[in-house]
Every structure is written in C-alpha cells, then in structure tokens.
Amino acid sequence: MSKIETICVQGGYKPGNGEPRQVPIIQSTTFKYDTSEAMAKLFDLEASGYFYTRLQNPTNDYVAQKICELEGGSAGMLTSSGQAANFYAIFNIAGCGDHIVASSTIYGGTYNLFSVTMKRMGIEFTFVKPDCTDEELEKAFRPNTKAVFGETIANPAIVVFDIERFAKAAHAHGVPLVVDNTFATPINCRPFEWGADIVTHSTTKYMDGHGAGVGGAIIDSGKFDWTKYPDKFPGLCTPDESYHGVTYTERFGLGGAFITKATAQLMRDFGSIQSPQNAYILNLGLESLAVRVERHCSNALKMAQFLKSHKNVEWVTYPNLEGDKGYQLAKKYLPGGSCGVLSFGVKGGRKAAEEVMKHLKVIAIETHVADARSCCLHPASATHRQMNDQELANAGVSPELIRLSVGIENVDDLIADVKQALDSLDK
C-alpha cells in the first residue's frame, strides 16, 4: 500500500492513456444513455454509472475515493458540508423513536443539529462527557440506541476522544461508533485503526485548507456487521421498498451497504451534494494536506508554549503540550501531532478576551478554522452562542475561551501578533 503522502497526491483517480492528469471537472447535471434499458439498470442499482448529479458525480467520486484511501475505508461519499455529512451518517441508521449516545464536547453546530433539529425528527440524544466514568457511559445506552458519536479532537474544547474506549462500549451494545475526524485528519489519526466504524469530515477545514470550498465527507470502514443486528438496522438489512426492494447488505456487502444506502436514499431525497467545482478545489487541497498539517502542528505547539508563559493567559489547552489534560491520549492516538487549533483563556473573562481579539492585526477574527491563514474566534459569542451556561460548560466552552487556529505563516510573526494583543491588557 502507498504511504499516506503519496495517497494525498495520487490517490482516488488513476488516469488512463491520454486522459487528463488532473481530476476532471464533470460540470453536468445529467448523463446521456442510448437506451431506457441501460438507464433502468442504474435505477435498479444493477449497474454502476451516473444519471443525475444530485445523487452522484464522477468528479466527486474520484475525490471521495482518495479520502477513502487516506482513511483506510471501504467506501466513501462527498456531501455539501460537514453538517450534511454528520446528519447523513446518523440519519442513515436512525429514525423517529431511536436514540444516539454522543460526546458533549462537540462542535456547537453539530450539538444544535443533534439536540434541536434531529430531536424534532424524533431522535433522542444523550450527551456524555468524554472523560465520563464507565458506569456513566454504560448508563447512557438504551435498547433503542443506534450509534455512538464523537470528535477525534473536539471543536473548540480541543479534548482528545478516547476512540478505543468508546468503540468497545458501542460494540458491546451492537452499535457502530461514528467519529468526526475533521481536526486530526487521516494524516494524524485514522480512527478505523482504533475501532471506529464510520468517519465523517468537514472537508471545508484542513482538507481544503484554503477557505475556498465548503464540503463534507463520509467514509465507511466496511467492518461493522449490520447483519448481526437486523432488527436494529432494518434499513440496511431488509428490502428498501423506495428503491425496488433492494436489500443493501445482500446486494453490496458490508463494504458497500452503508454508503450505497446513504446515496440511494438520503442524497436522492435531500440532495446535499458537493458541487463538482468544490470537489476539484478540495482535491487540490488534499494534494498538499500532509505537508500543511505538519506545519500547522509545529506552529501550534510553539504558540501553545508561548501562551502558557504569558502572564495574561489563565490556561492553555493543546493536546501535544506537555502537562495538558489530553497529553496521554494524544501520545496514544496522535503521536505525530494533533492539529493547528488550540484554545486558551484570557485573565479577566469575556471582556478581556474580546479586548485581546480587537488588537490582533495578523490573525483575523473569522467563523472559520483549520485554514492556511491564522484566524481566531470567541465561541461563546459565535459558534456556541445558542447554548445556555450549563450547555457551554458541558461543551468545555468558558466565557474567557479564545479558539485560535494557527496557520502556516511564519510562527514568529504569529507569536508577535498575539503578544502585542495580550500586552494591550496592561495599558
């Protein structure tokens, strides 16, 4: 198997003789066929091919295959955003009356998706702290639980998820573990190797890496045996009457059932497809992913070390910083580095944090993260604004917290910018 750096550059798309070297952009809504019989086979899922880009597009599939190879999965698909990816990953196996166990320290948008929007659809979520006791974790499961969800590195709490522990708990209850691997990327962590079953990404972040295209991805490990629990996962193990009575596990096996169902059902009905143009841009980002992630991590560690020494900083959270509460888990799951994102608290609370951000000159205030350019955000005022104080505390978001996404600029320039902003509190 090729090394991960080679997959970043050459994975997914293998041009033939005289074909384009770069992934081609197939900017077409529809595809022509010579006979109705040929198209009918596509609609019956008896042949592979394309008929309408709302479901699938060749450009998207080339790029999804590259991400699949990077994660070591069996099948993958692109979505219009990371939010769509997480929604599809859960809704593909859970419906009205079902239940999900999720880590509480997840991205605010995902928390709202689960606790508000999907709750309105009849799916209940129990949120547990990532460092909960075994007893608390066990108590969270119900007979109608269909999955467990967590983030490799929580956004913005920067807490490392104990993938192996939660995978064992999920499998003991006959359900898959879904892991959002956005911050770590497969360069620093491949959750399937630790027992995860489904991986999601907001490709908008490090995979794109340049703030150019919103997107998401879902990758299936192909290892979870849905057929052992047919009553729990009827959508995969019994005929789908909305698609000619196909039984996905029978027709496509464990390696293809999950993604095929998500495409044939959810993408058909919701249409949250990534545009071919965005998929092309995403692929350009993937080609340099391994190089950029290394620089992000190097810069972030140096920034974390500086912040820890500054008198106006209350605390710093960065998994690879020695003494951090996630340091031991990072050594296990993220030995080569975690990500370029860190959180820190400014002495003086919310008002002081907002004052520091006003004085930044190189680092921009943006509702974004994991970009080549450094940026920062005050989550309590932005991404987690809808949460009450208790929900903020459960998510690891305090009023003084600043989320800093360290880019690939010269780290001395970045540190100098943060230093002058922090020093402004003394004036």
PDB file of C-alpha atoms in Angstrom, residues 225-387:
ATOM      1  CA  ASP A 225     -21.571  -6.289  10.629  1.00  0.00           C
ATOM      2  CA  TRP A 226     -25.058  -4.849  10.270  1.00  0.00           C
ATOM      3  CA  THR A 227     -26.443  -8.327   9.527  1.00  0.00           C
ATOM      4  CA  LYS A 228     -25.800  -9.442  13.116  1.00  0.00           C
ATOM      5  CA  TYR A 229     -28.452  -6.941  14.232  1.00  0.00           C
ATOM      6  CA  PRO A 230     -31.162  -6.987  11.530  1.00  0.00           C
ATOM      7  CA  ASP A 231     -33.864  -5.812  13.944  1.00  0.00           C
ATOM      8  CA  LYS A 232     -31.745  -2.846  14.990  1.00  0.00           C
ATOM      9  CA  PHE A 233     -30.801  -1.815  11.428  1.00  0.00           C
ATOM     10  CA  PRO A 234     -33.754  -2.785   9.201  1.00  0.00           C
ATOM     11  CA  GLY A 235     -32.920  -0.062   6.698  1.00  0.00           C
ATOM     12  CA  LEU A 236     -29.748  -1.919   5.762  1.00  0.00           C
ATOM     13  CA  CYS A 237     -30.912  -5.499   6.323  1.00  0.00           C
ATOM     14  CA  THR A 238     -34.437  -5.581   4.902  1.00  0.00           C
ATOM     15  CA  PRO A 239     -35.815  -4.621   1.460  1.00  0.00           C
ATOM     16  CA  ASP A 240     -35.995  -0.907   0.666  1.00  0.00           C
ATOM     17  CA  GLU A 241     -39.385  -0.516  -0.966  1.00  0.00           C
ATOM     18  CA  SER A 242     -38.474   3.026  -2.057  1.00  0.00           C
ATOM     19  CA  TYR A 243     -35.702   1.539  -4.195  1.00  0.00           C
ATOM     20  CA  HIS A 244     -37.186  -1.505  -5.876  1.00  0.00           C
ATOM     21  CA  GLY A 245     -36.942  -3.714  -2.805  1.00  0.00           C
ATOM     22  CA  VAL A 246     -33.146  -3.862  -2.723  1.00  0.00           C
ATOM     23  CA  THR A 247     -31.570  -5.147   0.492  1.00  0.00           C
ATOM     24  CA  TYR A 248     -28.344  -3.190   0.774  1.00  0.00           C
ATOM     25  CA  THR A 249     -26.305  -5.660   2.819  1.00  0.00           C
ATOM     26  CA  GLU A 250     -27.212  -8.505   0.464  1.00  0.00           C
ATOM     27  CA  ARG A 251     -26.533  -6.600  -2.757  1.00  0.00           C
ATOM     28  CA  PHE A 252     -23.471  -4.588  -1.722  1.00  0.00           C
ATOM     29  CA  GLY A 253     -21.998  -6.466   1.239  1.00  0.00           C
ATOM     30  CA  LEU A 254     -20.641  -4.912   4.412  1.00  0.00           C
ATOM     31  CA  GLY A 255     -18.157  -2.841   2.431  1.00  0.00           C
ATOM     32  CA  GLY A 256     -20.730  -1.004   0.342  1.00  0.00           C
ATOM     33  CA  ALA A 257     -24.116  -1.171   2.056  1.00  0.00           C
ATOM     34  CA  PHE A 258     -23.887   1.921   4.246  1.00  0.00           C
ATOM     35  CA  ILE A 259     -22.649   4.354   1.595  1.00  0.00           C
ATOM     36  CA  THR A 260     -24.931   2.959  -1.115  1.00  0.00           C
ATOM     37  CA  LYS A 261     -27.973   3.414   1.119  1.00  0.00           C
ATOM     38  CA  ALA A 262     -26.885   6.946   2.044  1.00  0.00           C
ATOM     39  CA  THR A 263     -26.583   7.738  -1.663  1.00  0.00           C
ATOM     40  CA  ALA A 264     -29.690   5.951  -2.929  1.00  0.00           C
ATOM     41  CA  GLN A 265     -31.943   7.193  -0.147  1.00  0.00           C
ATOM     42  CA  LEU A 266     -30.614  10.297   1.578  1.00  0.00           C
ATOM     43  CA  MET A 267     -28.771  12.000  -1.262  1.00  0.00           C
ATOM     44  CA  ARG A 268     -31.717  11.211  -3.528  1.00  0.00           C
ATOM     45  CA  ASP A 269     -34.173  12.840  -1.130  1.00  0.00           C
ATOM     46  CA  PHE A 270     -32.140  15.666   0.457  1.00  0.00           C
ATOM     47  CA  GLY A 271     -29.735  16.428  -2.378  1.00  0.00           C
ATOM     48  CA  SER A 272     -26.887  17.753  -0.228  1.00  0.00           C
ATOM     49  CA  ILE A 273     -24.339  17.042  -2.931  1.00  0.00           C
ATOM     50  CA  GLN A 274     -20.962  18.751  -3.094  1.00  0.00           C
ATOM     51  CA  SER A 275     -20.556  20.656  -6.351  1.00  0.00           C
ATOM     52  CA  PRO A 276     -18.007  19.226  -8.820  1.00  0.00           C
ATOM     53  CA  GLN A 277     -16.200  22.582  -8.722  1.00  0.00           C
ATOM     54  CA  ASN A 278     -15.820  22.360  -4.950  1.00  0.00           C
ATOM     55  CA  ALA A 279     -14.705  18.739  -5.205  1.00  0.00           C
ATOM     56  CA  TYR A 280     -11.997  19.817  -7.653  1.00  0.00           C
ATOM     57  CA  ILE A 281     -10.842  22.550  -5.257  1.00  0.00           C
ATOM     58  CA  LEU A 282     -10.914  20.049  -2.402  1.00  0.00           C
ATOM     59  CA  ASN A 283      -8.650  17.701  -4.337  1.00  0.00           C
ATOM     60  CA  LEU A 284      -6.097  20.473  -4.818  1.00  0.00           C
ATOM     61  CA  GLY A 285      -6.073  20.941  -1.054  1.00  0.00           C
ATOM     62  CA  LEU A 286      -5.705  17.229  -0.413  1.00  0.00           C
ATOM     63  CA  GLU A 287      -2.559  17.107  -2.528  1.00  0.00           C
ATOM     64  CA  SER A 288      -0.703  19.288  -0.011  1.00  0.00           C
ATOM     65  CA  LEU A 289      -2.515  18.056   3.124  1.00  0.00           C
ATOM     66  CA  ALA A 290       0.384  16.077   4.601  1.00  0.00           C
ATOM     67  CA  VAL A 291       2.800  18.972   4.148  1.00  0.00           C
ATOM     68  CA  ARG A 292       0.442  21.585   5.571  1.00  0.00           C
ATOM     69  CA  VAL A 293      -0.673  19.564   8.589  1.00  0.00           C
ATOM     70  CA  GLU A 294       2.921  19.108   9.690  1.00  0.00           C
ATOM     71  CA  ARG A 295       3.485  22.887   9.596  1.00  0.00           C
ATOM     72  CA  HIS A 296       0.166  23.613  11.343  1.00  0.00           C
ATOM     73  CA  CYS A 297       1.106  21.301  14.200  1.00  0.00           C
ATOM     74  CA  SER A 298       4.631  22.666  14.537  1.00  0.00           C
ATOM     75  CA  ASN A 299       3.405  26.262  14.642  1.00  0.00           C
ATOM     76  CA  ALA A 300       0.578  25.466  17.063  1.00  0.00           C
ATOM     77  CA  LEU A 301       2.876  23.769  19.568  1.00  0.00           C
ATOM     78  CA  LYS A 302       5.208  26.774  19.589  1.00  0.00           C
ATOM     79  CA  MET A 303       2.229  29.102  20.022  1.00  0.00           C
ATOM     80  CA  ALA A 304       0.869  26.987  22.882  1.00  0.00           C
ATOM     81  CA  GLN A 305       4.244  27.074  24.644  1.00  0.00           C
ATOM     82  CA  PHE A 306       4.348  30.875  24.301  1.00  0.00           C
ATOM     83  CA  LEU A 307       0.789  31.325  25.598  1.00  0.00           C
ATOM     84  CA  LYS A 308       1.473  29.138  28.599  1.00  0.00           C
ATOM     85  CA  SER A 309       4.252  31.531  29.618  1.00  0.00           C
ATOM     86  CA  HIS A 310       2.290  34.791  29.233  1.00  0.00           C
ATOM     87  CA  LYS A 311       1.071  36.439  32.418  1.00  0.00           C
ATOM     88  CA  ASN A 312      -2.304  37.456  30.949  1.00  0.00           C
ATOM     89  CA  VAL A 313      -3.216  33.903  29.970  1.00  0.00           C
ATOM     90  CA  GLU A 314      -5.180  31.864  32.513  1.00  0.00           C
ATOM     91  CA  TRP A 315      -4.845  28.488  30.818  1.00  0.00           C
ATOM     92  CA  VAL A 316      -3.962  26.797  27.516  1.00  0.00           C
ATOM     93  CA  THR A 317      -5.435  23.624  26.010  1.00  0.00           C
ATOM     94  CA  TYR A 318      -3.407  21.857  23.353  1.00  0.00           C
ATOM     95  CA  PRO A 319      -3.066  18.053  23.389  1.00  0.00           C
ATOM     96  CA  ASN A 320       0.620  17.939  22.464  1.00  0.00           C
ATOM     97  CA  LEU A 321       1.589  20.460  25.143  1.00  0.00           C
ATOM     98  CA  GLU A 322       3.272  18.566  27.957  1.00  0.00           C
ATOM     99  CA  GLY A 323       1.090  18.647  31.042  1.00  0.00           C
ATOM    100  CA  ASP A 324      -2.134  19.105  29.065  1.00  0.00           C
ATOM    101  CA  LYS A 325      -5.051  17.001  30.319  1.00  0.00           C
ATOM    102  CA  GLY A 326      -5.192  15.301  26.924  1.00  0.00           C
ATOM    103  CA  TYR A 327      -1.449  14.702  26.669  1.00  0.00           C
ATOM    104  CA  GLN A 328      -1.532  10.951  27.367  1.00  0.00           C
ATOM    105  CA  LEU A 329      -4.410  10.321  24.957  1.00  0.00           C
ATOM    106  CA  ALA A 330      -2.591  12.412  22.358  1.00  0.00           C
ATOM    107  CA  LYS A 331       0.505  10.258  22.775  1.00  0.00           C
ATOM    108  CA  LYS A 332      -1.684   7.228  22.050  1.00  0.00           C
ATOM    109  CA  TYR A 333      -3.860   8.482  19.198  1.00  0.00           C
ATOM    110  CA  LEU A 334      -1.914  11.476  17.852  1.00  0.00           C
ATOM    111  CA  PRO A 335       1.797  10.751  18.326  1.00  0.00           C
ATOM    112  CA  GLY A 336       2.790  12.700  15.213  1.00  0.00           C
ATOM    113  CA  GLY A 337       0.821  15.813  16.187  1.00  0.00           C
ATOM    114  CA  SER A 338      -2.797  16.717  16.756  1.00  0.00           C
ATOM    115  CA  CYS A 339      -3.874  19.807  14.791  1.00  0.00           C
ATOM    116  CA  GLY A 340      -3.229  23.514  14.395  1.00  0.00           C
ATOM    117  CA  VAL A 341      -6.082  24.574  16.664  1.00  0.00           C
ATOM    118  CA  LEU A 342      -5.719  25.432  20.338  1.00  0.00           C
ATOM    119  CA  SER A 343      -7.837  27.112  22.976  1.00  0.00           C
ATOM    120  CA  PHE A 344      -6.744  29.485  25.696  1.00  0.00           C
ATOM    121  CA  GLY A 345      -8.372  31.540  28.400  1.00  0.00           C
ATOM    122  CA  VAL A 346      -7.609  35.202  28.955  1.00  0.00           C
ATOM    123  CA  LYS A 347      -7.378  36.506  32.513  1.00  0.00           C
ATOM    124  CA  GLY A 348     -10.284  38.876  33.038  1.00  0.00           C
ATOM    125  CA  GLY A 349     -13.015  36.769  31.436  1.00  0.00           C
ATOM    126  CA  ARG A 350     -15.206  37.535  28.427  1.00  0.00           C
ATOM    127  CA  LYS A 351     -14.482  41.272  28.304  1.00  0.00           C
ATOM    128  CA  ALA A 352     -10.715  40.719  28.361  1.00  0.00           C
ATOM    129  CA  ALA A 353     -10.936  38.024  25.674  1.00  0.00           C
ATOM    130  CA  GLU A 354     -12.901  40.327  23.394  1.00  0.00           C
ATOM    131  CA  GLU A 355     -10.400  43.133  24.023  1.00  0.00           C
ATOM    132  CA  VAL A 356      -7.459  40.916  23.046  1.00  0.00           C
ATOM    133  CA  MET A 357      -9.139  39.945  19.797  1.00  0.00           C
ATOM    134  CA  LYS A 358      -9.733  43.599  18.888  1.00  0.00           C
ATOM    135  CA  HIS A 359      -5.965  44.197  18.937  1.00  0.00           C
ATOM    136  CA  LEU A 360      -4.956  41.345  16.634  1.00  0.00           C
ATOM    137  CA  LYS A 361      -3.507  42.542  13.327  1.00  0.00           C
ATOM    138  CA  VAL A 362      -2.136  39.454  11.525  1.00  0.00           C
ATOM    139  CA  ILE A 363      -4.637  36.943  12.887  1.00  0.00           C
ATOM    140  CA  ALA A 364      -8.198  37.539  11.664  1.00  0.00           C
ATOM    141  CA  ILE A 365     -11.476  37.090  13.527  1.00  0.00           C
ATOM    142  CA  GLU A 366     -13.435  34.596  11.423  1.00  0.00           C
ATOM    143  CA  THR A 367     -16.150  31.968  11.749  1.00  0.00           C
ATOM    144  CA  HIS A 368     -13.668  29.522  10.361  1.00  0.00           C
ATOM    145  CA  VAL A 369     -10.861  27.273  11.448  1.00  0.00           C
ATOM    146  CA  ALA A 370      -8.151  24.968  10.068  1.00  0.00           C
ATOM    147  CA  ASP A 371      -7.085  27.299   7.276  1.00  0.00           C
ATOM    148  CA  ALA A 372      -3.671  28.129   5.837  1.00  0.00           C
ATOM    149  CA  ARG A 373      -4.290  31.610   7.261  1.00  0.00           C
ATOM    150  CA  SER A 374      -4.401  32.057  11.024  1.00  0.00           C
ATOM    151  CA  CYS A 375      -7.734  33.038  12.489  1.00  0.00           C
ATOM    152  CA  CYS A 376      -9.498  33.111  15.844  1.00  0.00           C
ATOM    153  CA  LEU A 377     -12.968  33.110  17.331  1.00  0.00           C
ATOM    154  CA  HIS A 378     -14.741  33.718  20.638  1.00  0.00           C
ATOM    155  CA  PRO A 379     -17.045  30.647  20.621  1.00  0.00           C
ATOM    156  CA  ALA A 380     -19.354  31.806  23.424  1.00  0.00           C
ATOM    157  CA  SER A 381     -20.282  34.777  21.207  1.00  0.00           C
ATOM    158  CA  ALA A 382     -20.359  32.871  17.917  1.00  0.00           C
ATOM    159  CA  THR A 383     -20.469  29.122  17.175  1.00  0.00           C
ATOM    160  CA  HIS A 384     -21.827  28.226  20.636  1.00  0.00           C
ATOM    161  CA  ARG A 385     -23.988  31.329  21.096  1.00  0.00           C
ATOM    162  CA  GLN A 386     -27.228  29.299  21.198  1.00  0.00           C
ATOM    163  CA  MET A 387     -26.121  27.328  24.263  1.00  0.00           C
TER     164      MET A 387
END
